[in-house]
Short mmCIF file of C-alpha atoms in Angstrom, two decimals:
data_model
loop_
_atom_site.label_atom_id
_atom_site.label_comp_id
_atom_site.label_asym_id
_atom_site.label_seq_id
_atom_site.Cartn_x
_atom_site.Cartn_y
_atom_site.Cartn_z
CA UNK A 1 -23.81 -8.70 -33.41
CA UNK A 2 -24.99 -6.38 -30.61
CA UNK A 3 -22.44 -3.79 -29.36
CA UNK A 4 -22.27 -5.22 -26.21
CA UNK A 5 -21.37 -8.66 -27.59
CA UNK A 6 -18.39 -6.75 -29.82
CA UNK A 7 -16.85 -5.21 -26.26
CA UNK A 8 -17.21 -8.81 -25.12
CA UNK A 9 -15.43 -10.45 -27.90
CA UNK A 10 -12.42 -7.25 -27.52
CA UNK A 11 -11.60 -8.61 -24.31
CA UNK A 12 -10.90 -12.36 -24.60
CA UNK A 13 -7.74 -13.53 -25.80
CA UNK A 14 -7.99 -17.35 -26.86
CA UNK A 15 -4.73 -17.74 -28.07
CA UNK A 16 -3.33 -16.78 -24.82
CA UNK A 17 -5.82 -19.46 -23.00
CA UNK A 18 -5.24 -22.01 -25.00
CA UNK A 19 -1.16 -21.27 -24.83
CA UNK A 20 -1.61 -21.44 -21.23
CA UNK A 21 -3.25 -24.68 -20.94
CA UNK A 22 -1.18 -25.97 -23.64
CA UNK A 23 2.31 -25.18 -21.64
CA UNK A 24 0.55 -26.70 -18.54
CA UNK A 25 -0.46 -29.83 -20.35
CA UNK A 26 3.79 -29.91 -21.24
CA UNK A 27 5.48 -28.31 -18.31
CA UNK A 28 4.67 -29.18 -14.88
CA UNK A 29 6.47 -25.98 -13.26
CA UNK A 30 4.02 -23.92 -15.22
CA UNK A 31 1.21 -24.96 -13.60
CA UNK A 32 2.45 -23.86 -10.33
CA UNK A 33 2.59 -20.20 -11.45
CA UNK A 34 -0.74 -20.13 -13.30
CA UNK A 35 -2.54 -22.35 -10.73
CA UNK A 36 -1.60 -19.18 -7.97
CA UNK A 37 -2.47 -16.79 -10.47
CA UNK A 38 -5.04 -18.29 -11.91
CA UNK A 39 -8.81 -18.70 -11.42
CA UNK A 40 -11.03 -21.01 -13.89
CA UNK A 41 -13.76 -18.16 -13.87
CA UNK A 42 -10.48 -15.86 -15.90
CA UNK A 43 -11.06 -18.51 -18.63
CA UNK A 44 -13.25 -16.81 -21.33
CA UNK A 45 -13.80 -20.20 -23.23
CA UNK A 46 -16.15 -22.77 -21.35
CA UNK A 47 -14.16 -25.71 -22.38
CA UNK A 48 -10.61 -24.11 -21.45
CA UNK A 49 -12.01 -23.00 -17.99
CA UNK A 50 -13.01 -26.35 -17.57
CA UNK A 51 -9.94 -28.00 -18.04
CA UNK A 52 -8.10 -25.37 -16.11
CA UNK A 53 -10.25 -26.41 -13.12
CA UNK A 54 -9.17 -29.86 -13.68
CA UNK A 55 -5.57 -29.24 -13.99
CA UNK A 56 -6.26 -26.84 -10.85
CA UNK A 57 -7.89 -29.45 -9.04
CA UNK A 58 -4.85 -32.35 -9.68
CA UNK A 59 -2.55 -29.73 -8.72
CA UNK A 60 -3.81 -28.84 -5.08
CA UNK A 61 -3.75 -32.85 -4.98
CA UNK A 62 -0.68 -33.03 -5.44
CA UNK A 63 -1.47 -35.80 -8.34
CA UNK A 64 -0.12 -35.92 -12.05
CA UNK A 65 -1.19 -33.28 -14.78
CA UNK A 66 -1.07 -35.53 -17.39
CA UNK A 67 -3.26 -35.95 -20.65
CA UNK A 68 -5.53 -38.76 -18.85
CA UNK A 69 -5.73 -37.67 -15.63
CA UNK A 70 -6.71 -34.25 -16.87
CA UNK A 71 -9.34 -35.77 -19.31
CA UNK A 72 -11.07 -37.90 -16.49
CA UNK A 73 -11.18 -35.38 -14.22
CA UNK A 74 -12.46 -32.86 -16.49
CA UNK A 75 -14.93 -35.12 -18.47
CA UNK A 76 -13.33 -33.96 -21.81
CA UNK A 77 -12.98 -36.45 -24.28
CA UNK A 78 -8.68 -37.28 -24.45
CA UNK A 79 -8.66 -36.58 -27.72
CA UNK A 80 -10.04 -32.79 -27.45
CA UNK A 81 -7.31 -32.39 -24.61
CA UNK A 82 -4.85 -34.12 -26.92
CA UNK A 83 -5.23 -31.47 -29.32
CA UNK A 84 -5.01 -28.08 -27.28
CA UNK A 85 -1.62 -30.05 -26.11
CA UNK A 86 -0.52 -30.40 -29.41
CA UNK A 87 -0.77 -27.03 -30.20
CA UNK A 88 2.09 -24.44 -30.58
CA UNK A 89 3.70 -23.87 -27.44
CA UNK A 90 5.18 -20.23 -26.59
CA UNK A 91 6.86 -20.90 -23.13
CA UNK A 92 8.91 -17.80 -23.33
CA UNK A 93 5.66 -15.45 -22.66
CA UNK A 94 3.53 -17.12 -19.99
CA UNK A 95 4.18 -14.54 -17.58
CA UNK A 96 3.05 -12.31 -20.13
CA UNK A 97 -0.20 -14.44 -20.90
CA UNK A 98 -0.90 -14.72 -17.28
CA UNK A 99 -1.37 -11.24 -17.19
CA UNK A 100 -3.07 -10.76 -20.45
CA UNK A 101 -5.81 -13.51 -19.49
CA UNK A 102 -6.12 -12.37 -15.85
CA UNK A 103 -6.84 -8.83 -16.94
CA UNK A 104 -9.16 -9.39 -19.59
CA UNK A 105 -11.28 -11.22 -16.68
CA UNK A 106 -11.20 -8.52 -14.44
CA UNK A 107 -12.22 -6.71 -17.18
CA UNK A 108 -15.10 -7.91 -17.93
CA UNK A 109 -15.65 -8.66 -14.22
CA UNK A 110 -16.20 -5.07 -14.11
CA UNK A 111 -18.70 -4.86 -16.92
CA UNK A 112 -20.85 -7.44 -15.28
CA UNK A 113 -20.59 -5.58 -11.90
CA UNK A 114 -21.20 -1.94 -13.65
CA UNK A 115 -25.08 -4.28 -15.22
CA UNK A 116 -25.33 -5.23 -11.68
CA UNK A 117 -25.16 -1.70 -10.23
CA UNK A 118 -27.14 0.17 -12.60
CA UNK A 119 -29.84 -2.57 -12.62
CA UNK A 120 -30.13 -2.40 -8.84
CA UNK A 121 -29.76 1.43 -8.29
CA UNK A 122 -32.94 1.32 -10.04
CA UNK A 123 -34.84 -0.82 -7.61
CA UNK A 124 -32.99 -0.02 -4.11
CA UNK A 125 -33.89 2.98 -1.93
CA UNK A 126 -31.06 5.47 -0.72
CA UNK A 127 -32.42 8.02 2.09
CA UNK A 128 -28.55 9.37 2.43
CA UNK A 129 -25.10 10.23 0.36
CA UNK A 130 -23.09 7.78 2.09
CA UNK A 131 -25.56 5.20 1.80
CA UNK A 132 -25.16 4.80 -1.74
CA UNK A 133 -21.42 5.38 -1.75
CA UNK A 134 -21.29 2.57 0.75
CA UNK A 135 -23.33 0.23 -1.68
CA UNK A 136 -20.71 1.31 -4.53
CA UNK A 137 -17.97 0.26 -2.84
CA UNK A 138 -18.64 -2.29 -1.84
CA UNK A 139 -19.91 -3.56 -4.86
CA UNK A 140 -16.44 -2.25 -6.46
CA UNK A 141 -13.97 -4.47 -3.95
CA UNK A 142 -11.62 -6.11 -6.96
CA UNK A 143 -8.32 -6.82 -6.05
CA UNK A 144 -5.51 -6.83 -8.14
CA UNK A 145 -4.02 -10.35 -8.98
CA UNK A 146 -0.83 -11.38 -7.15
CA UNK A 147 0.82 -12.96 -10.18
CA UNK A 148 4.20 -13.10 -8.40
CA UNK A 149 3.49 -14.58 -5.04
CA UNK A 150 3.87 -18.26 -6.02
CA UNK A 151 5.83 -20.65 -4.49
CA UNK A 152 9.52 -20.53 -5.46
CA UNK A 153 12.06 -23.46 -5.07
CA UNK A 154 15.56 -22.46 -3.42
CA UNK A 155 17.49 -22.71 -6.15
CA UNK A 156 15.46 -19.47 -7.91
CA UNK A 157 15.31 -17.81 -4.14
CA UNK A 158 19.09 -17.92 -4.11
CA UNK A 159 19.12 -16.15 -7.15
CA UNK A 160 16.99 -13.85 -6.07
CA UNK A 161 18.50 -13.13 -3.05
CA UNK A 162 21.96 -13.12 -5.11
CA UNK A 163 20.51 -10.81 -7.49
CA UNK A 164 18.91 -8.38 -4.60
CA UNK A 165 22.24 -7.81 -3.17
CA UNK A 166 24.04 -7.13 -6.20
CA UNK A 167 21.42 -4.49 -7.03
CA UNK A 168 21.67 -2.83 -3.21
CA UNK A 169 25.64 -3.07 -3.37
CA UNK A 170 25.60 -1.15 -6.99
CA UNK A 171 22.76 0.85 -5.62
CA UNK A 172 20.52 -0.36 -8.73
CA UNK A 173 18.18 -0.86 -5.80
CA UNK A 174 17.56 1.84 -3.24
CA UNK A 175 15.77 2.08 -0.01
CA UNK A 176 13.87 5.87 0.22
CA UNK A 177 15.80 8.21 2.66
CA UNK A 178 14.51 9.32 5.52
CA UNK A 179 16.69 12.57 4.73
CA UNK A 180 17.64 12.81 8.63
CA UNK A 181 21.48 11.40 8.74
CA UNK A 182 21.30 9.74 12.60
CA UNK A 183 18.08 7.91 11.28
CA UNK A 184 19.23 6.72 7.57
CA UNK A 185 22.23 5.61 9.64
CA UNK A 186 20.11 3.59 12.04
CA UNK A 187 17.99 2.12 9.65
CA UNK A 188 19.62 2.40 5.94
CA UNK A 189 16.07 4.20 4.88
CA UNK A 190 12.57 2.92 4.11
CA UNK A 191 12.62 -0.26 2.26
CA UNK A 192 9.89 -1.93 0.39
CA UNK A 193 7.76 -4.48 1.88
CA UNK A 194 8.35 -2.97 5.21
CA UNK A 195 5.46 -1.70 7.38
CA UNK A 196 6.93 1.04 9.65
CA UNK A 197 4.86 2.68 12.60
CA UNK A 198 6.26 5.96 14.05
CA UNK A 199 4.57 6.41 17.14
CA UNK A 200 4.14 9.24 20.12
CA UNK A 201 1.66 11.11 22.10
CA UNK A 202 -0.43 14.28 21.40
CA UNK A 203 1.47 17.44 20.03
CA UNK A 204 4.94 15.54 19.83
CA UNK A 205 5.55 15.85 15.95
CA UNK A 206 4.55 12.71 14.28
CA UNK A 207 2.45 14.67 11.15
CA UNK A 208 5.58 16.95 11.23
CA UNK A 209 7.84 13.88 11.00
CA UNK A 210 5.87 12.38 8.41
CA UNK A 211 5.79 14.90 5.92
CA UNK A 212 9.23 15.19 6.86
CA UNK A 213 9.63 12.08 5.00
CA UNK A 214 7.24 12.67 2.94
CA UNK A 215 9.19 15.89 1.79
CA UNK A 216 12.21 14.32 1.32
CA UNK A 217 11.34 11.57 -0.36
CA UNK A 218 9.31 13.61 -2.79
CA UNK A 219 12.15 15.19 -3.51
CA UNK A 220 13.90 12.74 -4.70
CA UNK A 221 11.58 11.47 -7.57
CA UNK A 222 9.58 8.95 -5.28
CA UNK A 223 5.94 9.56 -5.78
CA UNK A 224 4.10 9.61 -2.12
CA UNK A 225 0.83 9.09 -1.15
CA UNK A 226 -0.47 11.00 1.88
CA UNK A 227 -3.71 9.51 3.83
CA UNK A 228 -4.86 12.56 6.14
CA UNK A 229 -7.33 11.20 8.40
CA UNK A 230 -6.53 14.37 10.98
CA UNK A 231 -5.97 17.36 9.32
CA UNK A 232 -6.92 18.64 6.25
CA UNK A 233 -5.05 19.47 2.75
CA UNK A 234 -4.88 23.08 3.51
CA UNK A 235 -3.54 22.60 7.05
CA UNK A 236 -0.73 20.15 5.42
CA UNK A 237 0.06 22.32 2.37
CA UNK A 238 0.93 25.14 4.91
CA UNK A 239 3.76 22.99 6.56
CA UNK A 240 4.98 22.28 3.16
CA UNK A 241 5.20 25.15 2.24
CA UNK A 242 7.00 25.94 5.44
CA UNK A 243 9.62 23.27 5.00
CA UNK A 244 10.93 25.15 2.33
CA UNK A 245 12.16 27.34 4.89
CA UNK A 246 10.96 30.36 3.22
CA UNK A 247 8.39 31.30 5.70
CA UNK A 248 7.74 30.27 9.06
CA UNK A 249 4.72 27.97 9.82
CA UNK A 250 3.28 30.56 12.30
CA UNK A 251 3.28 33.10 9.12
CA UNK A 252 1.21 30.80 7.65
CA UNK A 253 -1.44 30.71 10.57
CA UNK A 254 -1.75 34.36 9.34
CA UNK A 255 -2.70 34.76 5.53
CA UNK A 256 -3.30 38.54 5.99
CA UNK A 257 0.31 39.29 7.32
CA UNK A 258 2.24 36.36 4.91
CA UNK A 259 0.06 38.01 2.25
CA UNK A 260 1.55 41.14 2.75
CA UNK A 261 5.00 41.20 4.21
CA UNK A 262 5.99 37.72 2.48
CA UNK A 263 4.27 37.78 -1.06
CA UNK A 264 7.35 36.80 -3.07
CA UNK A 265 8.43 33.90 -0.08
CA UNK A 266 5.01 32.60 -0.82
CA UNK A 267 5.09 32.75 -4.27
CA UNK A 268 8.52 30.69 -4.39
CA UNK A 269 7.28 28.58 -1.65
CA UNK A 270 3.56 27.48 -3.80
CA UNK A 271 6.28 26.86 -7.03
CA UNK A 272 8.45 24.65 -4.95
CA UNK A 273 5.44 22.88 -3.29
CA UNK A 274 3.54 22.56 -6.52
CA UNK A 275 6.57 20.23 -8.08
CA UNK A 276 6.19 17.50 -5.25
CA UNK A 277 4.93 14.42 -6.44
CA UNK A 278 2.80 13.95 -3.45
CA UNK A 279 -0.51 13.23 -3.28
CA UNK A 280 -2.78 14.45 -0.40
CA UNK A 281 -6.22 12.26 0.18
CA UNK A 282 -8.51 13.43 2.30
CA UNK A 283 -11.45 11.11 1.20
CA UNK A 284 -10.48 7.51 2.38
CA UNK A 285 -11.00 6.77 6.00
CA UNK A 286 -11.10 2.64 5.63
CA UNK A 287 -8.31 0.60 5.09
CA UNK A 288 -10.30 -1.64 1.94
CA UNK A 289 -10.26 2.05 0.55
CA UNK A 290 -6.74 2.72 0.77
CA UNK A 291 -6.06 -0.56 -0.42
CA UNK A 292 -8.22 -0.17 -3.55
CA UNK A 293 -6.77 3.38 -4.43
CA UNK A 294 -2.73 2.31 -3.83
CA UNK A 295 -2.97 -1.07 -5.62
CA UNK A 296 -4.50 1.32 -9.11
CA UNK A 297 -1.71 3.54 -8.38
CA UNK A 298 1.26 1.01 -7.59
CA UNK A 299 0.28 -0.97 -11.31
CA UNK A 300 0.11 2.36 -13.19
CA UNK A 301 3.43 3.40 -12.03
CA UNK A 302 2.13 6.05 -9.38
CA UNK A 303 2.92 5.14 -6.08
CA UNK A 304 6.18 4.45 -4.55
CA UNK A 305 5.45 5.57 -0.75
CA UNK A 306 2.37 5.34 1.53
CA UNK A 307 1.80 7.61 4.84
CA UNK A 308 -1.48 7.06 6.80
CA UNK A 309 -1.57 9.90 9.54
CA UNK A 310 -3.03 7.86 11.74
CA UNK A 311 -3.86 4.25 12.39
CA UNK A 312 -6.32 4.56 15.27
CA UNK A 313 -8.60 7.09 12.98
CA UNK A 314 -8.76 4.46 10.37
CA UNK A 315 -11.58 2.41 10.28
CA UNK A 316 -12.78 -1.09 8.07
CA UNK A 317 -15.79 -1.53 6.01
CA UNK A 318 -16.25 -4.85 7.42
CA UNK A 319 -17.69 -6.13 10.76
CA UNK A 320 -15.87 -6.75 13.61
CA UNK A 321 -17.09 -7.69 17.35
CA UNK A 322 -15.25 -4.82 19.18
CA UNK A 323 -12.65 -2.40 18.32
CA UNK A 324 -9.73 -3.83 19.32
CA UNK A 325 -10.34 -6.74 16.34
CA UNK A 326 -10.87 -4.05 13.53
CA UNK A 327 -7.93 -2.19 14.85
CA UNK A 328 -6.10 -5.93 14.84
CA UNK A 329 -7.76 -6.40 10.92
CA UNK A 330 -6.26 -3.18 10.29
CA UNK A 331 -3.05 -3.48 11.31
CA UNK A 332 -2.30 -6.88 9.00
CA UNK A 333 -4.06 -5.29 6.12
CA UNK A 334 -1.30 -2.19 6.03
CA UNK A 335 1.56 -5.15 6.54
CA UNK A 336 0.02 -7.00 3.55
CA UNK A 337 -0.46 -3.75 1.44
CA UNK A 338 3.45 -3.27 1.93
CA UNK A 339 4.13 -6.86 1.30
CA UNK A 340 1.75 -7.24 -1.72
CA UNK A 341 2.62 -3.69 -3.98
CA UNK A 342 6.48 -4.35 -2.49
CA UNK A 343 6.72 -0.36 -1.04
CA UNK A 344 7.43 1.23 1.66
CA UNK A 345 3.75 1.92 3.91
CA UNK A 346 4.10 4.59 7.28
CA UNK A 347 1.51 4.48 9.88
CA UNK A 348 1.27 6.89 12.52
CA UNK A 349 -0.07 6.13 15.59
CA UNK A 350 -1.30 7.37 19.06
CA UNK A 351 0.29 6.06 22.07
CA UNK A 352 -2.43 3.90 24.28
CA UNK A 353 -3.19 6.04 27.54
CA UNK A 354 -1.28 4.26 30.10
CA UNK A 355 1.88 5.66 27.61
CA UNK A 356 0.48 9.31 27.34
CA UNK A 357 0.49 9.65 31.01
CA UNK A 358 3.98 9.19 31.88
CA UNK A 359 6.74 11.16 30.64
CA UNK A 360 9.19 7.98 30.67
CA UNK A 361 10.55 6.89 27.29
CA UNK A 362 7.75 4.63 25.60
CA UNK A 363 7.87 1.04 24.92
CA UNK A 364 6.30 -1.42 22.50
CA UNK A 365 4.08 -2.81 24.98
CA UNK A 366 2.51 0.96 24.53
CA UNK A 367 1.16 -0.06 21.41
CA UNK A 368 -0.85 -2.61 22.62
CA UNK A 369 -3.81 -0.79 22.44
CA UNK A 370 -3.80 -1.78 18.68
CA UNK A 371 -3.27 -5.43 19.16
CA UNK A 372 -1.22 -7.14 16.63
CA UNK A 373 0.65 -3.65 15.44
CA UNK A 374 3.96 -4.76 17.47
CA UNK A 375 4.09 -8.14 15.72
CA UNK A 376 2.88 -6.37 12.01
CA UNK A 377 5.63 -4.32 12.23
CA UNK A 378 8.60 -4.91 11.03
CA UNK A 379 10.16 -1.45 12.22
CA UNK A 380 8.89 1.09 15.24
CA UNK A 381 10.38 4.00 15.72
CA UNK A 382 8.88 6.50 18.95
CA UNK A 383 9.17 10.30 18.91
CA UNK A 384 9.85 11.09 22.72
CA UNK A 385 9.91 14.77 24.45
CA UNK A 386 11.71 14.10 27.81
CA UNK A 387 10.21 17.48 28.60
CA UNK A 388 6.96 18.49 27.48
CA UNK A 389 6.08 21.02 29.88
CA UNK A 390 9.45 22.84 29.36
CA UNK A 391 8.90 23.13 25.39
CA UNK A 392 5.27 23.72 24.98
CA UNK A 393 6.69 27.29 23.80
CA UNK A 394 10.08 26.85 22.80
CA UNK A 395 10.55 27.18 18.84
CA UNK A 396 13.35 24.67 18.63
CA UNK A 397 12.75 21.64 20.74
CA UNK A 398 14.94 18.26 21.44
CA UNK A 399 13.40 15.01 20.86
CA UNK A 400 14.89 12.03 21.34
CA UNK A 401 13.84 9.26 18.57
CA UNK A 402 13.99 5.47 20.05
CA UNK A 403 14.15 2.90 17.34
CA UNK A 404 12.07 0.35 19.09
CA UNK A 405 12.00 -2.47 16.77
CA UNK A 406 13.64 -3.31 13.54
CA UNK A 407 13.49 -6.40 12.27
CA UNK A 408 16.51 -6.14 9.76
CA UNK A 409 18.48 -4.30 11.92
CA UNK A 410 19.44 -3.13 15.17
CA UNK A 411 17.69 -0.60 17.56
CA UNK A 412 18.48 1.85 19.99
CA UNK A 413 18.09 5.87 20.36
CA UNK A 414 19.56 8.85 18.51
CA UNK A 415 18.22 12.87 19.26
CA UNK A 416 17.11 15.03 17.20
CA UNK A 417 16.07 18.65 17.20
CA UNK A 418 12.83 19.68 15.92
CA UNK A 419 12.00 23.12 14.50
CA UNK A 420 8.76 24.52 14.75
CA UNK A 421 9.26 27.37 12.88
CA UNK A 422 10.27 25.17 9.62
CA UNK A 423 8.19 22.31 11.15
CA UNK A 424 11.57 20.05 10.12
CA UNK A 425 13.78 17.84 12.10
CA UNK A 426 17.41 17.90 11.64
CA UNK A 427 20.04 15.60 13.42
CA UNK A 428 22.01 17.31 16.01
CA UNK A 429 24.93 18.66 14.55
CA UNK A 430 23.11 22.07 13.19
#
């Protein structure tokens, strides 16, 4: 047996596939689940797959799963079906077979696409680096499975829903803090599956605000990852570091001077900094990137918070007729990638330029620039200086921060001051 034929045979699981098919044969909620998890292609064994494309098949008909109609549909003789059926049944772990077949098939999805790469590197011509890392990634698009996105019957939703609110009432489930009181009181924090866009004009504080969050939330155990699409990791680390209020961010425009009047305030600062669990990517500027590195993180534990600094600069691998559509594309892929890894995902994003020219406070029919971002959203929160021209050198400046939309809750306007020596907000009362 060829080595290659050995790694083969390490990732295929028959007992699970035929336990599966089995339970489907018996239980007709199972096949539900595995027919929305499930494609025939995950099915190692020819003769499996090809009664899980039957069963599939009677299923989206809405017609019996049954030991005949299965065995006409599949063209496997009834007595071959009869005996998978009669085999021992392990209900108690299908969830857990699901996800044993469906990654085993992505993994050796990915040996067949690694062949198909290497063969054809060989014969294609590259004249540029981001030519071939183009052709890579695309070639490297595999999305997780959604194994828990299948259709639920009320009785299990209200037990779900039951269960959700005893877990937020005993705080077993909590939402990530925006660490600014007149905001967490507003909104109750970030919770997951919720897309929120915070949005202003030029120079009003939305990276600030961000890594505000970002801050906080790193803080407190949640790991956060950071899509900088403006400014690089350098730039950012300095306002880290300077919202540790050990040295001020215009010290740390000016290495020589921090360097030597503020050595052991940077020192302290880097050791505080260095514990964050934040993650700071500089390398993904379209959204099927993004969603490729946060759905690796979310399933190895990594990932708890997403911040993309900012929407407009984002751009999609795919074609669109004008910009306004891949902006629109955009836009639902960010709700989806909240909705699908079930975490909290931050956009930032510019004003359109009927909003930037006015100093009145900003409405959601200023994001329409971006298309479908007001209905995507299920919270918008503006940053607002009522005077710009006033503060453009004042170190501590008043913002006022209009909760636009929220779809869970109720909306309305709280101030805040912002602190450009610290680069931090704080609510009103310091």
């Amino acid at each position: 047996m060829s080595t290659s034929q050995e790694s083969v045979n390490e990732w295929v699981n028959l007992e699970a596939e035929q336990n599966l098919i089995a339970c489907m044969l018996s239980d007709r909620d199972t096949v539900g689940y595995c027919a929305n998890a499930l494609e025939p292609s995950d099915f190692y064994d020819t003769k499996l797959r090809q009664i899980f494309r039957a069963i599939k098949e009677l299923w989206i008909k809405n017609k019996s799963v049954d030991l005949i109609s299965v065995s006409a549909e599949s063209g496997i003789d009834m007595a071959e079906v009869a005996e998978i059926m009669a085999s021992n049944i392990i209900m108690q772990g299908i969830k857990n077979h699901v996800n044993i077949v469906k990654t085993l098939s992505l993994k050796r999805q990915a040996v067949v696409t690694a062949r198909n790469i290497i063969q054809e590197l060989n014969e294609k011509r590259f004249d540029k680096p981001h030519e071939v890392i183009q052709y890579i990634q695309g070639k490297l698009d595999l999305s997780l499975p959604k194994l828990e996105r299948s259709p639920e019957d009320m009785l299990t939703i209200a037990v779900e829903v039951m269960d959700y609110m005893e877990g937020v009432a005993t705080e077993k489930i909590k939402p990530i803090k925006f660490g600014i009181r007149d905001i967490d009181a507003f909104t109750g924090g970030l919770w997951n599956s919720e897309l929120t866009i915070i949005a202003a004009g030029p120079s009003t504080g939305k990276t600030a605000f961000a890594l505000n969050i970002a801050h906080n939330a790193a803080r407190n155990g949640f790991k956060v990852e950071f899509f900088s699409l403006e400014m690089n990791r350098i730039q950012i680390g300095s306002r880290l570091f300077a919202q540790t209020e050990l040295i001020q961010a215009e010290m740390m425009r000016n290495p020589r001077v921090v360097w030597d009047q503020a050595s052991k305030e940077l020192a302290q600062a880097s050791e505080r900094v260095a514990r964050l669990p934040i993650t700071i990517d500089q390398t993904s500027n379209t959204i099927q990137e993004i969603r490729n590195k946060c759905e690796r993180k979310r399933e190895l534990g990594q990932l708890d918070l997403v911040i993309v600094d900012y929407l407009q600069l984002l751009k999609s691998s795919a074609r669109h007729e004008s910009r306004r559509q891949e902006l629109d594309f955009i836009s639902r892929e960010l709700k989806l990638l909240s909705t699908n890894l079930d975490i909290p995902v931050i956009a930032l994003s510019q004003l359109n330029r009927e909003g930037q020219k006015t100093n009145k406070r900003p409405r959601l029919y200023d994001l329409r620039e971006t298309g479908a971002i007001e209905q995507d959203a299920d919270n918008v929160i503006f940053l607002h200086n009522p005077d710009p021209d006033e503060t453009i050198g004042a170190k501590l400046v008043e913002l006022e921060i209009i909760i636009a939309k929220q779809r869970s809750g109720r909306t309305g306007m709280t101030k805040l001051m912002f602190n450009k020596n610290y680069m931090k907000f704080y609510g009103m009362e310091r």
